[in-house]
CSV table of C-alpha atoms in Angstrom, one decimal:
chain,number,residue,atom,x,y,z
A,1,MET,CA,95.2,-256.9,131.6
A,2,ILE,CA,97.1,-254.5,129.0
A,3,ARG,CA,95.6,-257.0,126.2
A,4,LEU,CA,92.0,-256.6,127.7
A,5,LEU,CA,92.4,-252.7,127.6
A,6,GLY,CA,93.9,-252.7,124.0
A,7,ALA,CA,91.2,-255.1,122.6
A,8,SER,CA,88.4,-253.0,124.2
A,9,VAL,CA,90.0,-249.7,122.8
A,10,ILE,CA,90.2,-251.1,119.2
A,11,LEU,CA,86.5,-252.5,119.7
A,12,PHE,CA,85.4,-249.1,120.9
A,13,ALA,CA,87.1,-247.3,117.9
A,14,THR,CA,85.8,-249.4,115.2
A,15,THR,CA,82.2,-249.4,116.6
A,16,VAL,CA,82.2,-245.6,116.9
A,17,SER,CA,83.4,-245.1,113.4
A,18,GLY,CA,80.8,-247.5,112.2
A,19,ILE,CA,78.1,-245.6,114.0
A,20,LEU,CA,79.4,-242.3,112.5
A,21,ILE,CA,79.4,-243.6,108.9
A,22,ALA,CA,75.9,-245.0,109.5
A,23,ARG,CA,74.8,-241.7,110.8
A,24,GLY,CA,75.7,-240.2,107.5
A,25,TYR,CA,73.3,-242.7,106.0
A,26,ARG,CA,70.6,-241.9,108.5
A,27,ASN,CA,70.8,-238.0,108.1
A,28,ARG,CA,70.9,-237.9,104.4
A,29,PRO,CA,67.3,-238.4,103.9
A,30,LYS,CA,66.3,-236.4,106.7
A,31,GLU,CA,68.3,-233.6,105.4
A,32,LEU,CA,66.9,-233.8,102.1
A,33,ARG,CA,63.5,-233.6,103.6
A,34,GLN,CA,64.3,-230.4,105.3
A,35,TRP,CA,65.5,-229.0,102.0
A,36,ARG,CA,62.3,-230.1,100.4
A,37,SER,CA,60.3,-228.4,103.0
A,38,ALA,CA,62.4,-225.2,102.8
A,39,LEU,CA,61.8,-225.0,99.2
A,40,GLN,CA,57.8,-225.5,99.5
A,41,ALA,CA,58.0,-222.7,102.2
A,42,MET,CA,59.9,-220.6,99.8
A,43,GLU,CA,57.3,-221.3,96.9
A,44,SER,CA,54.5,-220.2,98.9
A,45,GLU,CA,56.3,-217.2,100.3
A,46,ILE,CA,57.3,-216.2,96.8
A,47,LEU,CA,54.1,-216.8,95.1
A,48,TYR,CA,51.5,-215.5,97.7
A,49,GLY,CA,53.7,-213.3,99.9
A,50,LYS,CA,56.0,-211.8,97.2
A,51,VAL,CA,58.5,-211.8,99.9
A,52,PRO,CA,62.1,-210.6,99.0
A,53,ILE,CA,64.8,-213.2,99.4
A,54,GLU,CA,66.7,-211.4,102.2
A,55,GLU,CA,63.6,-211.5,104.4
A,56,LEU,CA,62.7,-214.9,103.2
A,57,ALA,CA,66.0,-216.4,104.4
A,58,ASP,CA,65.3,-214.7,107.8
A,59,HIS,CA,61.9,-216.5,108.1
A,60,LEU,CA,63.4,-219.8,107.0
A,61,SER,CA,66.2,-219.7,109.4
A,62,GLN,CA,63.6,-219.4,112.1
A,63,GLN,CA,61.2,-222.0,111.0
A,64,LEU,CA,63.4,-224.8,109.8
A,65,PRO,CA,65.3,-227.4,112.0
A,66,ALA,CA,69.2,-227.4,112.2
A,67,PRO,CA,71.3,-227.9,110.1
A,68,VAL,CA,69.3,-226.2,107.0
A,69,SER,CA,68.2,-223.4,109.4
A,70,PHE,CA,71.9,-222.4,109.6
A,71,PHE,CA,72.3,-222.2,105.8
A,72,PHE,CA,69.5,-219.5,105.8
A,73,ARG,CA,70.9,-217.9,108.7
A,74,ASP,CA,74.1,-217.2,107.1
A,75,LEU,CA,72.6,-216.5,103.8
A,76,HIS,CA,70.4,-213.8,105.4
A,77,ARG,CA,73.6,-212.4,107.1
A,78,SER,CA,75.5,-212.3,103.9
A,79,LEU,CA,72.6,-210.5,102.0
A,80,ALA,CA,72.0,-208.0,104.7
A,81,SER,CA,75.6,-206.9,104.7
A,82,GLY,CA,74.7,-205.7,101.1
A,83,LYS,CA,77.9,-206.1,99.8
A,84,LYS,CA,77.2,-209.3,97.5
A,85,SER,CA,74.8,-210.1,94.9
A,86,LEU,CA,72.5,-213.1,95.6
A,87,LEU,CA,74.3,-215.4,93.4
A,88,GLU,CA,77.6,-214.7,95.3
A,89,ALA,CA,76.1,-215.0,98.6
A,90,TRP,CA,74.4,-218.3,97.9
A,91,ASN,CA,77.2,-220.1,96.3
A,92,GLU,CA,79.7,-218.8,99.1
A,93,THR,CA,77.0,-219.8,101.8
A,94,ILE,CA,76.7,-223.4,100.3
A,95,GLU,CA,80.4,-223.8,100.2
A,96,ASP,CA,80.8,-222.7,104.0
A,97,PHE,CA,77.8,-224.8,104.9
A,98,TRP,CA,78.6,-228.0,103.0
A,99,PRO,CA,81.0,-229.6,105.5
A,100,ALA,CA,78.3,-229.7,108.2
A,101,THR,CA,75.9,-231.9,106.2
A,102,SER,CA,75.5,-235.4,105.1
A,103,LEU,CA,74.4,-234.5,101.6
A,104,LYS,CA,76.5,-235.8,98.6
A,105,ARG,CA,77.9,-233.9,95.5
A,106,ALA,CA,74.6,-234.5,93.5
A,107,GLU,CA,72.5,-232.5,95.9
A,108,LYS,CA,75.1,-229.7,96.1
A,109,GLU,CA,74.9,-229.4,92.3
A,110,ILE,CA,71.1,-229.2,92.5
A,111,ILE,CA,71.1,-226.5,95.2
A,112,ILE,CA,73.7,-224.5,93.4
A,113,GLN,CA,71.8,-224.7,90.2
A,114,PHE,CA,68.7,-223.6,91.9
A,115,GLY,CA,70.4,-220.7,93.4
A,116,ALA,CA,71.5,-219.4,90.0
A,117,THR,CA,67.7,-219.2,89.1
A,118,LEU,CA,66.6,-217.9,92.4
A,119,GLY,CA,65.4,-214.1,92.1
A,120,THR,CA,65.9,-213.6,88.4
A,121,GLN,CA,62.4,-214.7,87.3
A,122,ASP,CA,58.8,-213.7,87.8
A,123,ALA,CA,56.6,-215.6,90.2
A,124,ASP,CA,55.3,-218.2,87.6
A,125,ASN,CA,58.6,-219.1,86.3
A,126,GLN,CA,60.1,-219.0,89.8
A,127,LYS,CA,57.6,-221.6,90.6
A,128,LYS,CA,58.6,-223.9,87.9
A,129,HIS,CA,62.1,-223.7,89.0
A,130,ILE,CA,61.2,-224.6,92.4
A,131,GLN,CA,59.0,-227.6,91.4
A,132,LEU,CA,61.9,-228.8,89.2
A,133,THR,CA,64.3,-228.8,92.1
A,134,LEU,CA,61.9,-230.4,94.2
A,135,ALA,CA,61.4,-233.3,91.8
A,136,HIS,CA,65.1,-233.6,91.8
A,137,LEU,CA,65.5,-233.7,95.5
A,138,GLU,CA,62.6,-236.0,95.7
A,139,ARG,CA,64.4,-238.6,93.4
A,140,GLU,CA,67.6,-238.1,95.6
A,141,GLU,CA,65.7,-238.7,98.6
A,142,GLN,CA,64.3,-241.9,97.4
A,143,GLU,CA,67.8,-243.0,96.5
A,144,ALA,CA,69.0,-241.9,100.0
A,145,ARG,CA,66.5,-243.8,101.7
A,146,ALA,CA,67.1,-247.0,99.7
A,147,ALA,CA,70.7,-246.7,100.5
A,148,ARG,CA,70.0,-246.1,104.2
A,149,ALA,CA,67.7,-249.2,104.4
A,150,ALA,CA,70.5,-251.3,102.6
A,151,ASN,CA,73.5,-249.9,104.5
A,152,GLU,CA,72.7,-248.2,108.1
A,153,LYS,CA,72.4,-251.4,110.0
A,154,MET,CA,75.1,-253.4,108.1
A,155,ILE,CA,77.8,-250.5,108.7
A,156,LYS,CA,76.9,-250.5,112.4
A,157,SER,CA,77.4,-253.9,112.8
A,158,LEU,CA,80.3,-254.1,110.4
A,159,GLY,CA,82.1,-251.6,112.6
A,160,PHE,CA,81.5,-253.8,115.6
A,161,LEU,CA,82.4,-256.9,113.7
A,162,ALA,CA,85.5,-255.7,112.1
A,163,GLY,CA,86.9,-254.6,115.6
A,164,LEU,CA,86.1,-258.0,116.8
A,165,LEU,CA,88.0,-259.5,113.9
A,166,ILE,CA,91.0,-257.4,114.5
A,167,VAL,CA,90.9,-258.4,118.2
A,168,LEU,CA,90.8,-262.0,117.4
A,169,LEU,CA,93.5,-261.9,114.9
A,170,PHE,CA,95.8,-260.2,117.6
A,171,LEU,CA,94.8,-262.6,120.3
B,1,MET,CA,71.2,-189.4,98.0
B,2,ASP,CA,73.3,-192.0,99.7
B,3,GLN,CA,70.4,-194.4,99.6
B,4,LEU,CA,70.4,-194.1,95.7
B,5,LEU,CA,74.2,-194.9,95.3
B,6,PRO,CA,73.8,-198.8,95.9
B,7,PHE,CA,71.5,-199.0,93.0
B,8,LEU,CA,73.5,-197.4,90.3
B,9,PRO,CA,76.1,-198.8,88.1
B,10,LYS,CA,79.8,-198.6,89.0
B,11,PRO,CA,80.7,-195.8,86.6
B,12,ALA,CA,77.6,-193.7,87.6
B,13,GLN,CA,78.6,-194.1,91.3
B,14,GLU,CA,82.1,-192.8,90.5
B,15,ILE,CA,80.7,-189.8,88.8
B,16,LEU,CA,78.4,-188.9,91.5
B,17,VAL,CA,81.0,-189.2,94.1
B,18,ARG,CA,83.1,-186.7,92.3
B,19,MET,CA,80.4,-184.5,91.5
B,20,SER,CA,80.7,-181.1,93.2
B,21,ARG,CA,78.3,-180.4,96.4
B,22,ALA,CA,76.5,-177.5,94.5
B,23,ASP,CA,75.8,-179.7,91.5
B,24,LYS,CA,74.7,-182.7,93.5
B,25,THR,CA,72.1,-180.5,95.4
B,26,ARG,CA,70.7,-179.5,92.1
B,27,LEU,CA,70.7,-183.0,90.5
B,28,GLU,CA,67.4,-183.8,89.3
B,29,GLU,CA,67.5,-186.9,87.1
B,30,ILE,CA,69.9,-189.5,86.2
B,31,ARG,CA,69.0,-191.1,83.0
B,32,CYS,CA,70.5,-194.5,81.9
B,33,ARG,CA,69.7,-196.0,78.5
B,34,ALA,CA,71.3,-199.0,77.2
B,35,ARG,CA,74.3,-198.6,74.9
B,36,GLN,CA,74.1,-194.9,75.4
B,37,PRO,CA,76.3,-192.7,77.5
B,38,LEU,CA,74.7,-191.9,81.1
B,39,GLU,CA,72.9,-188.8,81.3
B,40,PHE,CA,72.9,-186.5,84.5
B,41,ILE,CA,70.3,-183.5,84.7
B,42,VAL,CA,71.3,-180.7,86.9
B,43,SER,CA,68.9,-177.8,87.2
B,44,GLY,CA,67.3,-178.8,84.1
B,45,LYS,CA,70.1,-179.1,81.8
B,46,VAL,CA,72.4,-181.9,80.7
B,47,TRP,CA,75.5,-181.9,83.0
B,48,ARG,CA,78.7,-182.4,81.3
B,49,MET,CA,81.9,-183.6,82.9
B,50,GLN,CA,85.1,-181.6,82.4
B,51,GLU,CA,87.4,-182.9,79.8
B,52,LYS,CA,85.9,-186.6,80.0
B,53,ARG,CA,83.1,-188.4,78.0
B,54,MET,CA,80.3,-189.9,79.9
B,55,PRO,CA,80.5,-193.5,80.3
B,56,ILE,CA,78.5,-195.8,78.3
B,57,PHE,CA,75.5,-197.7,80.0
B,58,HIS,CA,76.0,-201.4,78.9
B,59,PRO,CA,72.9,-203.8,78.7
B,60,GLY,CA,74.7,-205.9,81.3
B,61,ASP,CA,74.6,-203.0,83.7
B,62,ALA,CA,70.9,-202.7,83.0
B,63,LYS,CA,70.3,-206.1,84.0
B,64,GLU,CA,72.3,-205.8,87.2
B,65,MET,CA,70.5,-202.6,88.2
B,66,LEU,CA,67.2,-204.2,88.0
B,67,GLN,CA,68.4,-206.9,89.9
B,68,LYS,CA,69.7,-204.6,92.7
B,69,ILE,CA,66.6,-202.6,92.6
B,70,SER,CA,64.4,-205.8,93.1
B,71,ARG,CA,66.9,-206.7,95.9
B,72,TYR,CA,67.5,-209.9,93.8
B,73,SER,CA,63.9,-210.9,94.0
B,74,PHE,CA,62.6,-210.3,90.7
B,75,TYR,CA,58.9,-211.7,91.3
B,76,THR,CA,58.6,-208.8,93.9
B,77,LEU,CA,58.5,-206.3,90.9
B,78,GLU,CA,55.5,-207.7,89.1
B,79,GLU,CA,53.1,-204.8,89.9
B,80,GLU,CA,56.1,-202.2,89.5
B,81,LEU,CA,56.7,-203.5,86.0
B,82,ARG,CA,53.2,-203.2,85.0
B,83,ARG,CA,52.9,-199.5,86.2
B,84,GLY,CA,56.5,-198.7,84.8
B,85,TYR,CA,58.1,-197.2,88.0
B,86,ILE,CA,59.5,-198.1,91.3
B,87,THR,CA,59.8,-196.1,94.4
B,88,ILE,CA,63.0,-196.8,96.3
B,89,PRO,CA,64.1,-195.9,99.8
B,90,GLY,CA,64.3,-192.2,100.2
B,91,GLY,CA,61.2,-191.7,98.0
B,92,HIS,CA,63.2,-191.5,94.7
B,93,ARG,CA,61.3,-193.1,91.7
B,94,ILE,CA,63.0,-194.9,89.1
B,95,GLY,CA,61.0,-194.8,85.8
B,96,LEU,CA,61.3,-197.8,83.5
B,97,ALA,CA,60.9,-198.6,79.9
B,98,GLY,CA,62.0,-201.3,77.4
B,99,ARG,CA,60.1,-204.3,75.9
B,100,VAL,CA,56.6,-204.8,77.1
B,101,ILE,CA,54.8,-207.9,77.1
B,102,THR,CA,50.9,-207.6,76.4
B,103,GLU,CA,48.0,-210.0,76.8
B,104,ASN,CA,44.8,-209.4,74.9
B,105,GLY,CA,46.1,-206.0,74.1
B,106,ARG,CA,46.6,-204.9,77.4
B,107,VAL,CA,50.0,-204.2,79.0
B,108,LEU,CA,51.0,-207.3,81.2
B,109,ARG,CA,54.4,-205.9,82.2
B,110,LEU,CA,57.8,-205.0,81.0
B,111,ARG,CA,60.1,-207.7,80.3
B,112,GLU,CA,63.5,-206.3,79.3
B,113,VAL,CA,64.0,-203.0,80.9
B,114,THR,CA,66.7,-201.1,79.3
B,115,PHE,CA,65.8,-197.5,80.0
B,116,PHE,CA,66.0,-196.1,83.5
B,117,ASN,CA,65.0,-192.5,84.7
B,118,ILE,CA,66.0,-192.1,88.2
B,119,ARG,CA,64.2,-189.0,89.6
B,120,ILE,CA,65.5,-187.7,92.6
B,121,ALA,CA,63.1,-186.8,95.1
B,122,ARG,CA,63.9,-183.8,97.3
B,123,GLU,CA,61.6,-182.8,100.1
B,124,LYS,CA,61.7,-179.2,100.3
B,125,ILE,CA,60.8,-178.6,103.8
B,126,GLY,CA,59.1,-175.1,103.9
B,127,ALA,CA,58.3,-175.0,100.4
B,128,ALA,CA,54.7,-174.5,100.8
B,129,ARG,CA,55.0,-171.9,103.9
B,130,PRO,CA,54.3,-168.8,101.4
B,131,LEU,CA,51.0,-170.5,100.6
B,132,VAL,CA,49.7,-170.8,104.2
B,133,PRO,CA,48.3,-167.3,104.8
B,134,HIS,CA,46.3,-167.8,101.5
B,135,LEU,CA,45.0,-171.4,102.3
B,136,TYR,CA,44.5,-171.2,106.0
B,137,LYS,CA,41.7,-169.1,107.1
B,138,LYS,CA,39.9,-169.0,110.5
B,139,GLY,CA,41.0,-172.7,111.6
B,140,HIS,CA,40.3,-174.2,108.3
B,141,TRP,CA,42.3,-175.2,105.3
B,142,LEU,CA,40.6,-174.1,102.0
B,143,SER,CA,40.2,-176.5,98.9
B,144,ALA,CA,42.9,-175.6,96.4
B,145,LEU,CA,44.0,-176.6,93.1
B,146,ILE,CA,47.7,-176.3,92.1
B,147,ILE,CA,48.3,-175.8,88.4
B,148,GLY,CA,51.7,-176.2,86.7
B,149,ALA,CA,53.5,-177.7,83.9
B,150,PRO,CA,55.7,-180.8,84.5
B,151,GLN,CA,58.7,-180.5,86.6
B,152,THR,CA,57.5,-177.0,88.1
B,153,GLY,CA,57.5,-178.6,91.7
B,154,LYS,CA,53.7,-179.2,92.0
B,155,THR,CA,54.3,-182.5,93.9
B,156,THR,CA,57.0,-181.0,95.9
B,157,LEU,CA,54.7,-178.2,96.9
B,158,ILE,CA,51.7,-180.5,97.7
B,159,ARG,CA,54.1,-182.9,99.7
B,160,ASP,CA,55.1,-179.9,101.9
B,161,LEU,CA,51.5,-178.8,102.4
B,162,ALA,CA,50.7,-182.3,103.4
B,163,ARG,CA,53.4,-181.9,106.0
B,164,LEU,CA,52.4,-178.5,107.2
B,165,ILE,CA,48.7,-179.8,107.6
B,166,GLY,CA,49.7,-182.9,109.2
B,167,GLU,CA,52.2,-181.5,111.4
B,168,GLY,CA,50.7,-178.0,112.1
B,169,ILE,CA,52.6,-174.8,112.5
B,170,PRO,CA,53.0,-174.2,116.2
B,171,GLU,CA,54.7,-170.6,116.0
B,172,ARG,CA,51.7,-169.5,114.0
B,173,SER,CA,49.2,-171.6,116.3
B,174,VAL,CA,48.0,-173.6,113.4
B,175,PRO,CA,47.2,-176.9,115.0
B,176,ALA,CA,48.0,-180.2,113.1
B,177,GLN,CA,44.8,-181.6,111.3
B,178,LYS,CA,44.1,-184.9,109.8
B,179,ALA,CA,45.2,-185.1,106.2
B,180,GLY,CA,44.5,-188.0,103.9
B,181,ILE,CA,46.8,-188.5,101.0
B,182,VAL,CA,45.7,-190.7,98.0
B,183,ASP,CA,49.2,-191.4,96.6
B,184,GLU,CA,48.4,-193.2,93.1
B,185,ARG,CA,52.0,-192.8,91.9
B,186,SER,CA,53.8,-193.2,95.3
B,187,GLU,CA,55.2,-189.8,94.9
B,188,ILE,CA,53.9,-187.7,97.6
B,189,ALA,CA,54.6,-190.0,100.5
B,190,GLY,CA,57.1,-192.4,98.7
B,191,CYS,CA,56.0,-195.3,100.7
B,192,ILE,CA,57.7,-198.5,101.0
B,193,GLY,CA,55.8,-201.4,102.3
B,194,GLY,CA,53.0,-198.9,103.2
B,195,VAL,CA,55.6,-196.7,105.3
B,196,PRO,CA,56.1,-193.2,104.0
B,197,GLN,CA,59.7,-192.4,103.6
B,198,ASN,CA,59.1,-188.6,103.4
B,199,ARG,CA,58.2,-186.3,106.4
B,200,LEU,CA,54.6,-185.8,106.3
B,201,GLY,CA,53.4,-185.0,109.7
B,202,LYS,CA,52.1,-187.1,112.5
B,203,ARG,CA,48.5,-186.7,111.5
B,204,THR,CA,48.7,-187.8,108.1
B,205,ASP,CA,47.3,-191.0,106.6
B,206,VAL,CA,48.4,-192.5,103.3
B,207,LEU,CA,46.8,-194.9,100.6
B,208,ASP,CA,49.6,-195.9,98.6
B,209,ALA,CA,49.3,-196.8,95.0
B,210,CYS,CA,45.7,-196.7,95.0
B,211,PRO,CA,43.5,-195.3,92.1
B,212,LYS,CA,42.6,-191.7,92.8
B,213,ALA,CA,38.9,-192.0,92.2
B,214,GLU,CA,38.2,-194.9,94.4
B,215,GLY,CA,41.0,-194.0,96.8
B,216,MET,CA,39.3,-190.6,97.6
B,217,MET,CA,36.0,-192.4,98.4
B,218,MET,CA,37.8,-195.0,100.5
B,219,MET,CA,39.8,-192.2,102.4
B,220,ILE,CA,36.6,-190.5,103.1
B,221,ARG,CA,34.6,-193.5,104.3
B,222,SER,CA,37.5,-194.9,106.4
B,223,MET,CA,39.8,-192.2,107.7
B,224,SER,CA,37.6,-189.1,107.8
B,225,PRO,CA,40.3,-186.7,106.9
B,226,ASP,CA,40.0,-182.8,107.3
B,227,VAL,CA,42.1,-182.3,104.1
B,228,LEU,CA,42.2,-184.6,101.3
B,229,ILE,CA,45.3,-184.6,99.1
B,230,VAL,CA,45.7,-185.9,95.7
B,231,ASP,CA,48.1,-185.6,92.9
B,232,GLU,CA,47.5,-185.0,89.1
B,233,ILE,CA,43.8,-185.0,88.8
B,234,GLY,CA,42.2,-184.9,85.3
B,235,ARG,CA,40.3,-188.1,84.5
B,236,GLU,CA,36.6,-188.1,84.3
B,237,GLU,CA,36.2,-190.3,87.3
B,238,ASP,CA,38.5,-188.2,89.5
B,239,THR,CA,36.1,-185.3,88.9
B,240,GLU,CA,33.3,-187.3,90.0
B,241,ALA,CA,34.9,-188.2,93.3
B,242,LEU,CA,36.3,-184.7,93.8
B,243,LEU,CA,32.8,-183.2,93.5
B,244,GLU,CA,31.5,-185.7,96.0
B,245,SER,CA,34.3,-185.2,98.4
B,246,LEU,CA,34.1,-181.4,98.1
B,247,ASN,CA,30.4,-181.7,98.9
B,248,ALA,CA,31.1,-183.6,101.8
B,249,GLY,CA,32.7,-180.7,103.4
B,250,ILE,CA,36.3,-181.9,103.2
B,251,ALA,CA,38.8,-179.7,101.9
B,252,VAL,CA,40.8,-181.0,98.9
B,253,VAL,CA,44.1,-180.0,97.9
B,254,ALA,CA,44.9,-181.3,94.3
B,255,THR,CA,47.3,-180.7,91.5
B,256,ALA,CA,46.7,-180.7,87.8
B,257,HIS,CA,49.0,-180.5,84.8
B,258,ALA,CA,48.4,-177.2,82.8
B,259,HIS,CA,50.3,-174.1,81.9
B,260,SER,CA,47.7,-171.6,83.2
B,261,ILE,CA,44.3,-171.2,84.8
B,262,GLU,CA,42.8,-170.2,81.4
B,263,GLU,CA,44.1,-173.6,79.9
B,264,ILE,CA,42.8,-175.7,82.7
B,265,SER,CA,39.3,-174.1,82.7
B,266,ARG,CA,39.1,-175.3,79.0
B,267,ARG,CA,39.5,-179.1,79.9
B,268,PRO,CA,36.0,-180.7,79.9
B,269,THR,CA,36.8,-182.9,82.8
B,270,ILE,CA,38.0,-180.1,85.2
B,271,ARG,CA,35.5,-177.3,84.1
B,272,PRO,CA,32.6,-178.6,86.1
B,273,LEU,CA,34.7,-178.2,89.3
B,274,ILE,CA,35.6,-174.8,88.5
B,275,GLU,CA,32.1,-173.8,87.4
B,276,ALA,CA,30.9,-175.2,90.6
B,277,ARG,CA,33.5,-173.1,92.5
B,278,LEU,CA,34.6,-176.0,94.6
B,279,PHE,CA,38.0,-174.9,94.9
B,280,LYS,CA,38.5,-171.7,96.7
B,281,ARG,CA,42.0,-171.1,95.6
B,282,TYR,CA,44.1,-171.7,92.4
B,283,ILE,CA,47.8,-171.7,92.4
B,284,ALA,CA,49.6,-171.5,89.2
B,285,LEU,CA,53.1,-172.5,89.4
B,286,SER,CA,55.9,-171.6,87.0
B,287,ARG,CA,59.6,-172.3,87.0
B,288,VAL,CA,62.0,-169.6,87.1
B,289,SER,CA,65.7,-169.5,87.1
B,290,ARG,CA,67.8,-167.0,89.2
B,291,SER,CA,71.4,-167.1,88.7
B,292,GLY,CA,71.4,-170.6,88.2
B,293,SER,CA,69.3,-171.7,91.2
B,294,PRO,CA,66.0,-173.2,90.3
B,295,GLY,CA,63.1,-171.7,91.9
B,296,TYR,CA,59.3,-171.2,91.2
B,297,ARG,CA,57.0,-168.4,91.1
B,298,LEU,CA,53.4,-168.9,92.2
B,299,HIS,CA,50.3,-166.9,91.4
B,300,VAL,CA,47.5,-167.2,93.8
B,301,CYS,CA,43.9,-166.8,92.5
B,302,ASP,CA,40.5,-166.7,94.2
B,303,GLU,CA,37.5,-169.1,93.5
B,304,GLN,CA,36.7,-167.1,90.4
B,305,GLY,CA,40.2,-167.1,89.0
B,306,ARG,CA,41.0,-163.4,89.8
B,307,PRO,CA,44.6,-163.0,90.8
B,308,MET,CA,45.2,-162.2,94.3
B,309,THR,CA,49.2,-162.3,94.8
B,310,THR,CA,52.3,-163.4,93.1
B,311,ALA,CA,55.2,-164.7,95.3
B,312,GLU,CA,58.4,-166.0,94.3
B,313,GLU,CA,60.4,-168.6,95.9
B,314,ILE,CA,64.0,-169.7,95.1
B,315,TRP,CA,65.0,-173.1,96.2
B,316,SER,CA,68.5,-173.6,97.1
């Protein structure tokens, strides 16, 4: 009886961790797509609406799905307090926000670099920077999709199978 | 004044905080030039700190200041960088100079902004009160031209006049009338996002940043004002638009740069207006200083330019 219980606990734990790791693979392309749509929305608001970043962040926090919306919500709050420059606010918000995402280091670099150019250029140059960042993110997204296709199912089954292996070894 | 502080570089903020209240209320301009000491103009004179030198305004400060003015959104300033000035909350204006980029010989916009002139807008509520008996007759406001050299307070006067017209003067049973302001340089209303920052009365409409000549016609067509208010007339197309609006039976209150009525009547663009006697009153402003307080003196003349009265007003 105890054995059966122990075996099922082990099996449950490994399966769950497999699912959690697989979820990272599933979420990454999704979040990358959210970032891309955030940037596209920014582009049109900057180009045609000439909306200041503070308001823009507020708009985006309402338009976009979680978790990207949280980033813009926090950015808006930080800017609205009026104590920090955009660069400081952007970088701090990214740092605070990062644990909640499934994105990797490379994406973080891209977004931080984009933040450094934001608001310092006229509309035309701003557009170029957004386009460049979009291209980078698109490349990352393709890579993330490939990784998802290759790994998501495998990791999920691997979790279950590893649990099974451990159980069998102990039996 | 407090709205101004966050835009200024650190050293200027510190000076302003320590400045005496009396000097602060008479502060007119803060000038910042890259690699030069800061300059504060108080009552028309350069203000000096006791036993201390003015701090230097560094090029880095200039960059930071522009970022703050644009609220970290440089692309929002394209229009302002072409015109060369920005209106900030409180109606203060920041004049800009630096390196200009051109296209086909026309100014595209400023690129490096290294010179700033922060003009502190000060609403003088009641500044135009002495004019009311001369300009308000039998339930109507008379067309008037306010003449003065730069910095004599023309805009301050016209702004308060707009307020009196749009608000009315209940204690003298002057009802509020529809005032229409064509505010080409955003100086009268100090609009931000189309909302006036200055007190202008409840019946006042504003066309912000609109070329005067076109704006006057737009205002007449769309808003049917009782009194039209424009700043700094003098170009040929202004005169045409003014002739039309004055003929349409709308009272116009305008200002013009000049030292005297004689001088302005020699200006070819304004002469037709004077000859047609479309302005019923001319008000000549000059600046006086009484025991250190700035003030202005105004001469009121009738439609033929004959003097009527002289009043003197001291601002505190």
